[in-house]
Coordinates of N, CA and C and ligand atoms in Angstrom, one line a residue:
X1 N 97.0 100.6 109.2 CA 96.8 101.8 110.0 C 98.2 102.3 110.3
X2 N 98.2 103.6 110.6 CA 99.5 104.3 110.9 C 99.3 105.2 112.1
X3 N 100.3 105.3 112.9 CA 100.2 106.2 114.1 C 101.0 107.5 113.8
X4 N 100.5 108.5 114.4 CA 101.3 109.8 114.3 C 102.4 109.8 115.4
X5 N 103.3 109.0 115.2 CA 104.5 108.9 116.1 C 105.7 108.6 115.2
X6 N 106.7 109.4 115.3 CA 107.9 109.0 114.5 C 108.5 107.8 115.1
X7 N 108.5 106.7 114.5 CA 108.9 105.4 115.1 C 110.4 105.2 114.7
X8 N 111.2 105.3 115.7 CA 112.6 104.9 115.4 C 112.6 103.4 115.7
X9 N 112.7 102.6 114.7 CA 112.5 101.2 114.8 C 113.8 100.4 115.0
X10 N 113.9 99.8 116.2 CA 115.0 98.9 116.4 C 115.0 97.7 115.5
X11 N 113.8 97.4 115.1 CA 113.6 96.2 114.3 C 114.3 96.2 113.0
X12 N 114.4 97.4 112.4 CA 115.0 97.5 111.0 C 116.5 97.1 111.1
X13 N 117.1 97.2 112.3 CA 118.5 96.8 112.4 C 118.7 95.3 112.4
X14 N 117.6 94.6 112.8 CA 117.7 93.2 112.9 C 117.6 92.5 111.6
X15 N 117.9 91.3 111.5 CA 117.8 90.5 110.3 C 116.3 90.3 110.1
X16 N 115.9 90.4 108.9 CA 114.5 90.2 108.5 C 114.1 88.8 108.8
X17 N 112.8 88.7 109.3 CA 112.3 87.3 109.7 C 111.9 86.5 108.4
X18 N 111.4 87.2 107.4 CA 110.9 86.6 106.3 C 111.8 86.8 105.1
X19 N 112.0 85.7 104.3 CA 112.8 85.8 103.1 C 112.4 84.7 102.2
X20 N 112.4 84.8 100.9 CA 112.6 86.1 100.3 C 111.3 87.0 100.5
X21 N 111.5 88.3 100.5 CA 110.4 89.1 100.7 C 110.2 90.1 99.6
X22 N 109.1 90.7 99.6 CA 108.8 91.7 98.6 C 108.0 92.8 99.2
X23 N 108.4 94.0 98.8 CA 107.7 95.2 99.3 C 106.6 95.4 98.2
X24 N 105.4 95.4 98.7 CA 104.3 95.6 97.8 C 103.9 97.0 97.6
X25 N 103.3 97.4 96.5 CA 102.8 98.7 96.3 C 101.5 99.0 97.0
X26 N 101.4 100.0 97.7 CA 100.2 100.4 98.5 C 99.4 101.4 97.7
X27 N 98.1 101.0 97.5 CA 97.2 101.9 96.8 C 97.0 103.2 97.7
X28 N 96.9 104.3 97.0 CA 96.6 105.6 97.7 C 95.2 106.1 97.4
X29 N 94.5 106.5 98.5 CA 93.2 107.2 98.4 C 93.4 108.4 97.4
X30 N 92.5 108.7 96.5 CA 91.2 108.1 96.3 C 91.2 107.0 95.2
X31 N 92.1 106.1 95.2 CA 92.1 105.0 94.2 C 90.8 104.2 94.4
X32 N 90.0 104.1 93.3 CA 88.7 103.4 93.5 C 88.9 101.9 93.9
X33 N 90.0 101.3 93.7 CA 90.2 99.9 94.0 C 90.2 99.7 95.5
X34 N 90.4 100.8 96.3 CA 90.3 100.7 97.8 C 88.9 100.5 98.2
X35 N 88.0 100.6 97.3 CA 86.5 100.4 97.7 C 86.0 99.0 97.3
X36 N 86.9 98.1 96.9 CA 86.6 96.8 96.6 C 86.3 96.0 97.8
X37 N 85.2 95.2 97.8 CA 84.9 94.3 98.9 C 85.7 93.0 98.8
X38 N 86.5 92.7 99.8 CA 87.4 91.5 99.7 C 86.6 90.2 99.9
X39 N 87.0 89.2 99.2 CA 86.4 87.8 99.3 C 87.1 87.0 100.4
X40 N 86.3 86.1 101.0 CA 87.0 85.2 102.0 C 88.1 84.4 101.3
X41 N 89.1 84.1 102.1 CA 90.1 83.2 101.7 C 89.6 81.7 101.7
X42 N 89.7 81.0 100.6 CA 89.2 79.6 100.6 C 90.1 78.6 101.3
X43 N 91.4 78.7 101.0 CA 92.4 77.8 101.6 C 93.6 78.6 102.1
X44 N 94.0 78.4 103.3 CA 95.3 79.0 103.8 C 96.5 78.2 103.3
X45 N 97.0 78.6 102.2 CA 98.1 77.8 101.6 C 99.4 78.7 101.5
X46 N 100.4 78.2 100.8 CA 101.6 79.0 100.6 C 101.4 80.3 99.9
X47 N 100.5 80.4 99.0 CA 100.2 81.6 98.3 C 99.8 82.7 99.4
X48 N 98.9 82.3 100.3 CA 98.4 83.2 101.3 C 99.5 83.6 102.3
X49 N 100.3 82.5 102.7 CA 101.4 82.8 103.6 C 102.4 83.8 103.0
X50 N 102.7 83.6 101.7 CA 103.6 84.5 101.0 C 103.1 85.9 101.0
X51 N 101.8 86.0 100.7 CA 101.1 87.3 100.7 C 101.2 88.0 102.0
X52 N 100.9 87.2 103.1 CA 100.9 87.8 104.5 C 102.4 88.2 104.8
X53 N 103.4 87.4 104.5 CA 104.8 87.7 104.8 C 105.2 89.0 104.1
X54 N 104.8 89.1 102.8 CA 105.1 90.3 102.0 C 104.3 91.6 102.6
X55 N 103.1 91.3 103.1 CA 102.3 92.4 103.7 C 103.0 92.9 105.0
X56 N 103.5 92.0 105.7 CA 104.2 92.3 107.0 C 105.4 93.2 106.7
X57 N 106.2 92.7 105.7 CA 107.4 93.4 105.3 C 107.0 94.8 104.8
X58 N 106.0 94.9 104.1 CA 105.5 96.2 103.5 C 105.1 97.1 104.6
X59 N 104.4 96.5 105.6 CA 103.9 97.3 106.7 C 105.0 97.9 107.5
X60 N 106.0 97.0 107.8 CA 107.2 97.5 108.6 C 107.9 98.6 107.8
X61 N 108.1 98.3 106.6 CA 108.9 99.3 105.7 C 108.2 100.6 105.7
X62 N 106.9 100.6 105.8 CA 106.1 101.9 105.7 C 105.8 102.5 107.1
X63 N 106.4 101.8 108.1 CA 106.1 102.2 109.5 C 104.7 102.2 109.9
X64 N 103.9 101.2 109.4 CA 102.5 101.1 109.8 C 102.4 100.1 110.9
X65 N 101.2 100.1 111.5 CA 100.9 99.1 112.5 C 99.8 98.1 112.0
X66 N 99.3 98.3 110.8 CA 98.3 97.4 110.3 C 98.2 97.6 108.8
X67 N 97.9 96.5 108.1 CA 97.8 96.6 106.6 C 96.7 95.5 106.2
X68 N 95.8 95.9 105.3 CA 94.8 95.0 104.8 C 95.2 94.7 103.3
X69 N 94.9 93.5 102.9 CA 95.2 93.0 101.6 C 94.7 94.0 100.5
X70 N 93.5 94.5 100.8 CA 92.8 95.5 99.9 C 93.8 96.6 99.5
X71 N 94.6 97.0 100.5 CA 95.5 98.2 100.2 C 96.7 97.8 99.3
X72 N 97.0 96.5 99.1 CA 98.0 96.1 98.1 C 97.3 95.5 96.9
X73 N 96.0 95.8 96.7 CA 95.3 95.4 95.6 C 95.1 93.9 95.4
X74 N 95.0 93.2 96.6 CA 94.6 91.8 96.6 C 93.3 91.8 97.4
X75 N 92.2 91.3 96.7 CA 90.9 91.5 97.3 C 90.4 90.2 98.0
X76 N 91.2 89.8 99.0 CA 90.9 88.7 99.8 C 91.0 89.1 101.3
X77 N 90.3 88.4 102.1 CA 90.2 88.8 103.5 C 91.5 88.4 104.3
X78 N 92.5 89.2 104.2 CA 93.8 89.0 104.9 C 94.2 90.4 105.5
X79 N 94.5 90.3 106.8 CA 95.0 91.5 107.5 C 96.3 91.2 108.2
X80 N 97.2 92.1 108.3 CA 98.4 91.9 109.1 C 98.5 93.1 110.1
X81 N 99.0 92.9 111.3 CA 99.2 94.0 112.2 C 100.3 93.7 113.2
X82 N 100.8 94.8 113.7 CA 101.8 94.6 114.8 C 101.7 95.9 115.7
X83 N 101.0 95.8 116.8 CA 100.9 97.0 117.7 C 101.8 96.9 118.8
X84 N 102.8 96.0 118.8 CA 103.8 95.9 119.9 C 104.8 97.0 119.8
X85 N 105.3 97.3 121.0 CA 106.3 98.5 121.1 C 107.5 98.2 120.2
X86 N 108.0 97.0 120.2 CA 109.2 96.6 119.6 C 109.0 96.3 118.1
X87 N 107.8 96.3 117.6 CA 107.5 95.9 116.2 C 108.1 94.5 115.9
X88 N 107.9 93.6 116.8 CA 108.4 92.3 116.5 C 107.4 91.2 116.8
X89 N 106.1 91.6 116.9 CA 105.0 90.6 117.1 C 103.9 90.7 116.0
X90 N 104.3 90.4 114.8 CA 103.3 90.5 113.7 C 102.2 89.4 113.9
X91 N 101.0 89.8 113.6 CA 99.8 88.9 113.6 C 99.3 88.9 112.2
X92 N 98.8 87.7 111.8 CA 98.2 87.5 110.5 C 96.7 87.1 110.9
X93 N 95.8 87.8 110.3 CA 94.4 87.5 110.5 C 93.7 87.3 109.2
X94 N 93.2 86.1 109.0 CA 92.6 85.6 107.8 C 91.1 85.4 108.0
X95 N 90.3 85.9 107.1 CA 88.8 85.9 107.3 C 88.4 86.3 108.7
X96 N 88.8 87.5 109.1 CA 88.4 87.9 110.4 C 86.9 88.2 110.5
X97 N 86.3 87.8 111.6 CA 84.9 88.0 111.9 C 84.7 88.6 113.2
X98 N 83.9 89.7 113.3 CA 83.6 90.4 114.5 C 82.6 89.5 115.3
X99 N 83.0 89.1 116.5 CA 82.1 88.4 117.4 C 81.3 89.3 118.3
X100 N 82.0 90.4 118.8 CA 81.4 91.2 119.8 C 82.1 92.6 119.7
X101 N 81.3 93.7 120.0 CA 82.0 94.9 120.2 C 81.3 95.6 121.4
X102 N 82.1 96.4 122.1 CA 81.5 97.1 123.3 C 80.6 98.3 122.9
X103 N 79.7 98.6 123.8 CA 78.9 99.9 123.5 C 79.8 101.1 123.8
X104 N 80.8 100.9 124.7 CA 81.7 101.9 125.1 C 82.5 102.3 123.8
X105 N 82.7 103.6 123.6 CA 83.4 104.1 122.4 C 84.6 104.8 122.8
X106 N 85.6 104.8 121.9 CA 86.8 105.7 122.1 C 87.1 106.5 120.9
X107 N 87.7 107.6 121.1 CA 88.0 108.4 119.9 C 89.5 108.6 119.9
X108 N 90.1 108.2 118.8 CA 91.6 108.3 118.8 C 92.0 108.7 117.4
X109 N 93.3 109.3 117.3 CA 93.8 109.7 116.1 C 94.3 108.6 115.2
X110 N 93.8 108.5 114.0 CA 94.2 107.4 113.1 C 94.9 108.0 111.9
X111 N 95.7 107.2 111.3 CA 96.3 107.5 110.0 C 96.2 106.2 109.2
X112 N 96.6 106.3 108.0 CA 96.5 105.1 107.1 C 97.6 105.1 106.0
X113 N 98.2 104.0 105.8 CA 99.2 104.0 104.8 C 98.7 104.3 103.4
X114 N 97.4 104.2 103.2 CA 96.8 104.6 101.9 C 96.4 106.0 101.9
X115 N 96.5 106.7 103.0 CA 96.2 108.2 103.0 C 97.4 108.9 103.6
X116 N 98.5 108.9 102.9 CA 99.7 109.5 103.5 C 99.6 110.9 104.0
X117 N 100.1 111.1 105.2 CA 100.2 112.5 105.7 C 98.9 113.0 106.4
X118 N 97.9 112.2 106.5 CA 96.6 112.6 107.0 C 96.4 111.8 108.3
X119 N 96.1 112.6 109.4 CA 95.7 112.0 110.7 C 94.5 112.7 111.2
X120 N 93.5 111.9 111.7 CA 92.4 112.6 112.2 C 91.7 111.6 113.2
X121 N 90.8 112.2 114.0 CA 90.1 111.5 115.0 C 88.9 110.7 114.5
X122 N 88.8 109.4 114.9 CA 87.7 108.6 114.5 C 87.2 107.9 115.8
X123 N 85.9 107.8 115.9 CA 85.3 107.1 117.0 C 85.0 105.7 116.7
X124 N 85.4 104.8 117.6 CA 85.3 103.3 117.4 C 84.8 102.7 118.7
X125 N 84.4 101.4 118.6 CA 84.1 100.6 119.8 C 85.4 100.5 120.6
X126 N 85.3 100.6 121.9 CA 86.5 100.6 122.7 C 87.1 99.2 122.8
X127 N 86.2 98.2 122.8 CA 86.7 96.8 122.8 C 86.0 96.0 121.8
X128 N 86.7 95.0 121.3 CA 86.2 94.1 120.3 C 86.7 92.7 120.6
X129 N 85.9 91.7 120.1 CA 86.3 90.3 120.1 C 86.1 89.8 118.7
X130 N 87.2 89.2 118.2 CA 87.1 88.7 116.8 C 87.6 87.3 116.8
X131 N 87.3 86.6 115.7 CA 88.0 85.4 115.4 C 88.5 85.4 114.0
X132 N 89.7 84.8 113.8 CA 90.3 84.8 112.5 C 91.2 83.6 112.4
X133 N 91.5 83.2 111.2 CA 92.5 82.1 111.0 C 93.9 82.7 111.1
X134 N 94.8 82.0 111.6 CA 96.2 82.5 111.5 C 96.9 81.9 110.2
X135 N 98.2 82.2 110.1 CA 98.8 81.8 108.8 C 98.9 80.2 108.7
X136 N 98.6 79.5 109.8 CA 98.7 78.0 109.7 C 97.3 77.5 109.5
X137 N 96.3 78.4 109.4 CA 94.9 77.9 109.2 C 94.2 77.6 110.4
X138 N 94.8 77.9 111.6 CA 94.1 77.7 112.9 C 93.3 78.8 113.3
X139 N 92.1 78.5 113.9 CA 91.2 79.6 114.3 C 91.7 80.2 115.6
X140 N 91.8 81.5 115.7 CA 92.2 82.2 116.9 C 91.2 83.2 117.3
X141 N 91.0 83.4 118.6 CA 90.1 84.4 119.0 C 90.9 85.5 119.7
X142 N 90.6 86.8 119.4 CA 91.3 87.9 119.9 C 90.3 88.8 120.7
X143 N 90.7 89.1 121.9 CA 90.0 90.2 122.7 C 90.9 91.4 122.7
X144 N 90.4 92.5 122.2 CA 91.3 93.6 122.1 C 90.7 94.9 122.6
X145 N 91.5 95.7 123.2 CA 91.1 97.1 123.5 C 92.2 98.0 123.1
X146 N 92.0 99.3 123.4 CA 93.1 100.3 123.0 C 93.4 100.3 121.5
X147 N 94.7 100.4 121.3 CA 95.2 100.5 119.9 C 94.9 99.3 119.1
X148 N 95.0 98.1 119.7 CA 94.7 96.9 118.9 C 93.2 96.9 118.4
X149 N 92.3 97.3 119.3 CA 90.9 97.3 119.0 C 90.6 98.3 117.8
X150 N 91.3 99.4 117.9 CA 91.1 100.4 116.9 C 91.7 99.9 115.5
X151 N 92.9 99.3 115.6 CA 93.5 98.8 114.4 C 92.7 97.7 113.8
X152 N 92.1 96.8 114.6 CA 91.3 95.7 114.0 C 90.1 96.3 113.3
X153 N 89.5 97.3 113.9 CA 88.3 97.8 113.2 C 88.7 98.6 111.9
X154 N 89.8 99.3 112.0 CA 90.3 100.0 110.8 C 90.6 99.1 109.7
X155 N 91.3 98.0 110.0 CA 91.7 97.0 108.9 C 90.5 96.3 108.4
X156 N 89.6 95.9 109.3 CA 88.4 95.2 108.8 C 87.5 96.1 107.9
X157 N 87.5 97.4 108.2 CA 86.9 98.3 107.3 C 87.5 98.2 105.9
X158 N 88.8 98.2 105.8 CA 89.5 98.1 104.5 C 88.9 96.9 103.7
X159 N 88.8 95.8 104.4 CA 88.3 94.6 103.7 C 86.9 94.8 103.1
X160 N 86.1 95.7 103.8 CA 84.8 96.0 103.3 C 84.8 97.2 102.3
X161 N 86.0 97.6 101.9 CA 86.1 98.7 101.0 C 86.0 100.1 101.6
X162 N 86.2 100.2 102.9 CA 86.0 101.5 103.6 C 87.3 102.0 104.1
X163 N 87.6 103.3 103.8 CA 88.8 103.9 104.2 C 88.4 104.9 105.4
X164 N 89.3 105.1 106.3 CA 88.9 105.8 107.6 C 88.4 107.3 107.3
X165 N 88.9 107.9 106.2 CA 88.5 109.2 105.9 C 87.0 109.3 105.6
X166 N 86.4 108.2 105.4 CA 84.9 108.2 105.1 C 84.1 108.5 106.4
X167 N 84.8 108.4 107.6 CA 84.2 108.8 108.8 C 84.2 110.3 109.0
X168 N 85.0 111.0 108.3 CA 85.2 112.4 108.4 C 84.2 113.2 107.7
X169 N 84.1 114.5 107.9 CA 83.1 115.3 107.2 C 83.4 115.4 105.7
X170 N 82.4 115.7 105.0 CA 82.6 115.8 103.5 C 83.6 116.9 103.2
X171 N 83.6 117.9 103.9 CA 84.5 119.0 103.7 C 86.0 118.5 103.8
X172 N 86.2 117.8 104.9 CA 87.6 117.3 105.2 C 88.0 116.3 104.1
X173 N 87.0 115.5 103.8 CA 87.3 114.4 102.8 C 87.7 115.0 101.4
X174 N 86.9 116.1 101.1 CA 87.2 116.7 99.8 C 88.6 117.4 99.8
X175 N 88.9 118.0 100.9 CA 90.3 118.6 101.0 C 91.4 117.5 100.9
X176 N 91.1 116.4 101.6 CA 92.1 115.3 101.6 C 92.3 114.7 100.2
X177 N 91.2 114.5 99.5 CA 91.2 114.0 98.2 C 92.0 115.0 97.3
X178 N 91.7 116.2 97.4 CA 92.4 117.2 96.5 C 93.9 117.2 96.8
X179 N 94.2 117.2 98.1 CA 95.7 117.2 98.4 C 96.4 115.9 97.9
X180 N 95.7 114.8 98.0 CA 96.4 113.5 97.6 C 96.4 113.4 96.0
X181 N 95.4 113.9 95.4 CA 95.4 113.9 93.9 C 96.5 114.8 93.4
X182 N 96.7 115.9 94.0 CA 97.8 116.8 93.6 C 99.1 116.2 93.9
X183 N 99.3 115.6 95.0 CA 100.6 114.9 95.4 C 100.9 113.8 94.4
X184 N 99.9 113.1 94.0 CA 100.0 112.0 93.0 C 100.5 112.6 91.7
X185 N 99.9 113.7 91.2 CA 100.2 114.3 90.0 C 101.7 114.7 90.0
X186 N 102.1 115.3 91.1 CA 103.5 115.8 91.2 C 104.5 114.6 91.1
X187 N 104.1 113.5 91.7 CA 104.9 112.3 91.6 C 105.1 111.8 90.2
X188 N 104.0 111.9 89.5 CA 104.0 111.4 88.1 C 104.7 112.3 87.1
X189 N 104.9 113.5 87.5 CA 105.5 114.5 86.6 C 107.0 114.1 86.3
Ligands
LIG1 NI1 94.4 101.9 106.6

């Protein structure tokens, strides 16, 4: 997920936490691979830890607050996010499962690293409780509201093959698709 805030990141000045790192290629809407349903991770091993570290690096590089493995064309249930002000508290969520969501809803502006330049309002549950494995394979429970709740729901949607623009009207989605296809063509030229 991406916020419509120009983030001057103090973090980029610091030494990177993970090395060696790789910046992964993020799929752009309307790439059909974004609609793949991710499989659960069987074992949290070094392969998954490397994937998560690379995803965190990629997320920071792209100034995002969340990234799902689906977006880097790995179809396993891995999400990374960092909603902290300083961008120095990355979280890894493996096989996240929704335990509870509030009836209360909130509407907030969302963006997505797979839908560059597009920001629009989406209504979500105001609070959620989830459980997920961390990068060490330990089960963690998260109670979230505000931005983190929105981000969790946005990223878990990705793992189900759903991109946030699918909550928008068909008219808006058609416009977004047209705009991104055109941008992609210009890049390829
Ligand atoms: Ni996204």
